[in-house]
Amino acid sequence: MERRSYKISAIIINKTRVEEVVIDPHADKHADHISDELILNLVAELVHTEHIAEEDSEGFQYFVSEIAYNSKFYKMVWLLEDDKFYVGVITAFRDRRI
């Protein structure tokens, strides 16, 4: 399994202009309720927002976000790489506890 990459219209997240979304194959374990299209919509919900990294390691900042979309709640684990213009999505899943 390989990472999938999608070019997107430029958005701003954490004051960084993002032009691409890279989805890790780890997200596929939730394929019964998460699609690449849904992940792209969840990333779009991050537009013009500021997030504090859960971890900052070797040029990567890792984030965990709870996102409301279409009356449902999702948790997404994602990253930004220093001086790069993409969001890397490690995984996303529906959070039924909320």
C-alpha positions as MATLAB code, in Angstrom:
seq = 'MERRSYKISAIIINKTRVEEVVIDPHADKHADHISDELILNLVAELVHTEHIAEEDSEGFQYFVSEIAYNSKFYKMVWLLEDDKFYVGVITAFRDRRI';
ca = [
       0.000    0.000    0.000;
       1.252    3.432   -0.873;
       0.508    6.936    0.259;
      -2.017    8.765   -1.892;
      -1.481   12.391   -2.851;
      -4.110   14.948   -3.884;
      -3.491   18.463   -5.183;
      -5.982   20.914   -3.666;
      -6.787   24.575   -4.059;
      -4.454   26.401   -1.701;
      -5.659   26.719    1.893;
      -4.051   28.220    4.994;
      -3.476   26.090    8.114;
      -1.253   27.297   10.966;
      -0.247   30.233    8.763;
       1.096   27.784    6.185;
      -0.147   27.707    2.604;
      -1.081   24.090    1.882;
      -1.511   22.856   -1.690;
      -1.513   19.088   -1.264;
      -2.925   16.384    0.996;
      -1.017   13.126    1.436;
      -3.006   10.246    2.948;
      -1.133    7.447    4.671;
      -2.333    3.872    4.031;
      -2.878    3.543    7.791;
      -6.157    5.446    7.227;
      -7.438    2.481    5.200;
      -8.131    0.458    8.337;
     -11.207    2.712    8.745;
     -12.298    2.302    5.108;
     -15.707    1.047    6.237;
     -16.620    4.640    7.190;
     -13.766    6.865    5.941;
     -12.947    7.625    2.294;
     -10.298    9.815    0.716;
     -13.044   12.268   -0.257;
     -14.182   12.511    3.370;
     -10.594   13.040    4.526;
     -10.209   15.888    2.021;
     -13.399   17.445    3.404;
     -12.072   17.094    6.965;
      -8.821   18.798    5.965;
     -10.871   21.622    4.430;
     -12.446   22.170    7.851;
      -8.987   23.147    9.156;
      -8.829   26.228    6.907;
      -7.677   29.413    8.646;
      -7.234   27.659   11.978;
      -4.338   27.442   14.402;
      -3.398   24.172   16.093;
      -0.878   23.297   18.764;
       1.258   20.301   17.923;
       0.970   17.231   20.129;
       4.558   16.434   19.207;
       7.356   18.149   17.298;
      10.012   15.725   16.101;
      12.691   15.766   13.398;
      11.054   18.465   11.278;
       7.490   17.202   11.661;
       4.685   18.630   13.781;
       1.999   16.092   14.705;
      -1.587   17.094   15.489;
      -4.772   15.404   16.699;
      -7.973   17.262   15.835;
     -11.611   16.643   16.611;
     -13.647   17.859   13.655;
     -17.407   18.258   13.298;
     -18.571   17.547    9.750;
     -22.102   16.823    8.479;
     -23.475   16.465   12.024;
     -20.886   13.807   12.886;
     -17.624   14.004   14.800;
     -14.296   12.723   13.554;
     -10.814   12.486   14.961;
      -7.944   13.065   12.574;
      -4.232   12.572   13.192;
      -2.240   14.710   10.814;
       1.105   16.409   10.343;
       2.904   19.347    8.831;
       6.516   19.077    7.727;
       8.824   22.076    8.181;
       9.094   24.195    5.036;
       6.721   21.951    3.053;
       3.314   22.752    1.578;
       1.239   19.662    2.313;
      -0.862   18.154    5.085;
      -0.076   14.538    5.834;
      -3.057   12.592    7.167;
      -1.959    9.601    9.201;
      -5.451    8.414   10.071;
      -9.018    9.606   10.496;
     -12.014    7.926   12.040;
     -15.505    8.631   13.298;
     -15.558    9.466   16.987;
     -18.820    7.994   18.233;
     -18.118    9.003   21.834;
     -19.053   12.605   21.106;
];
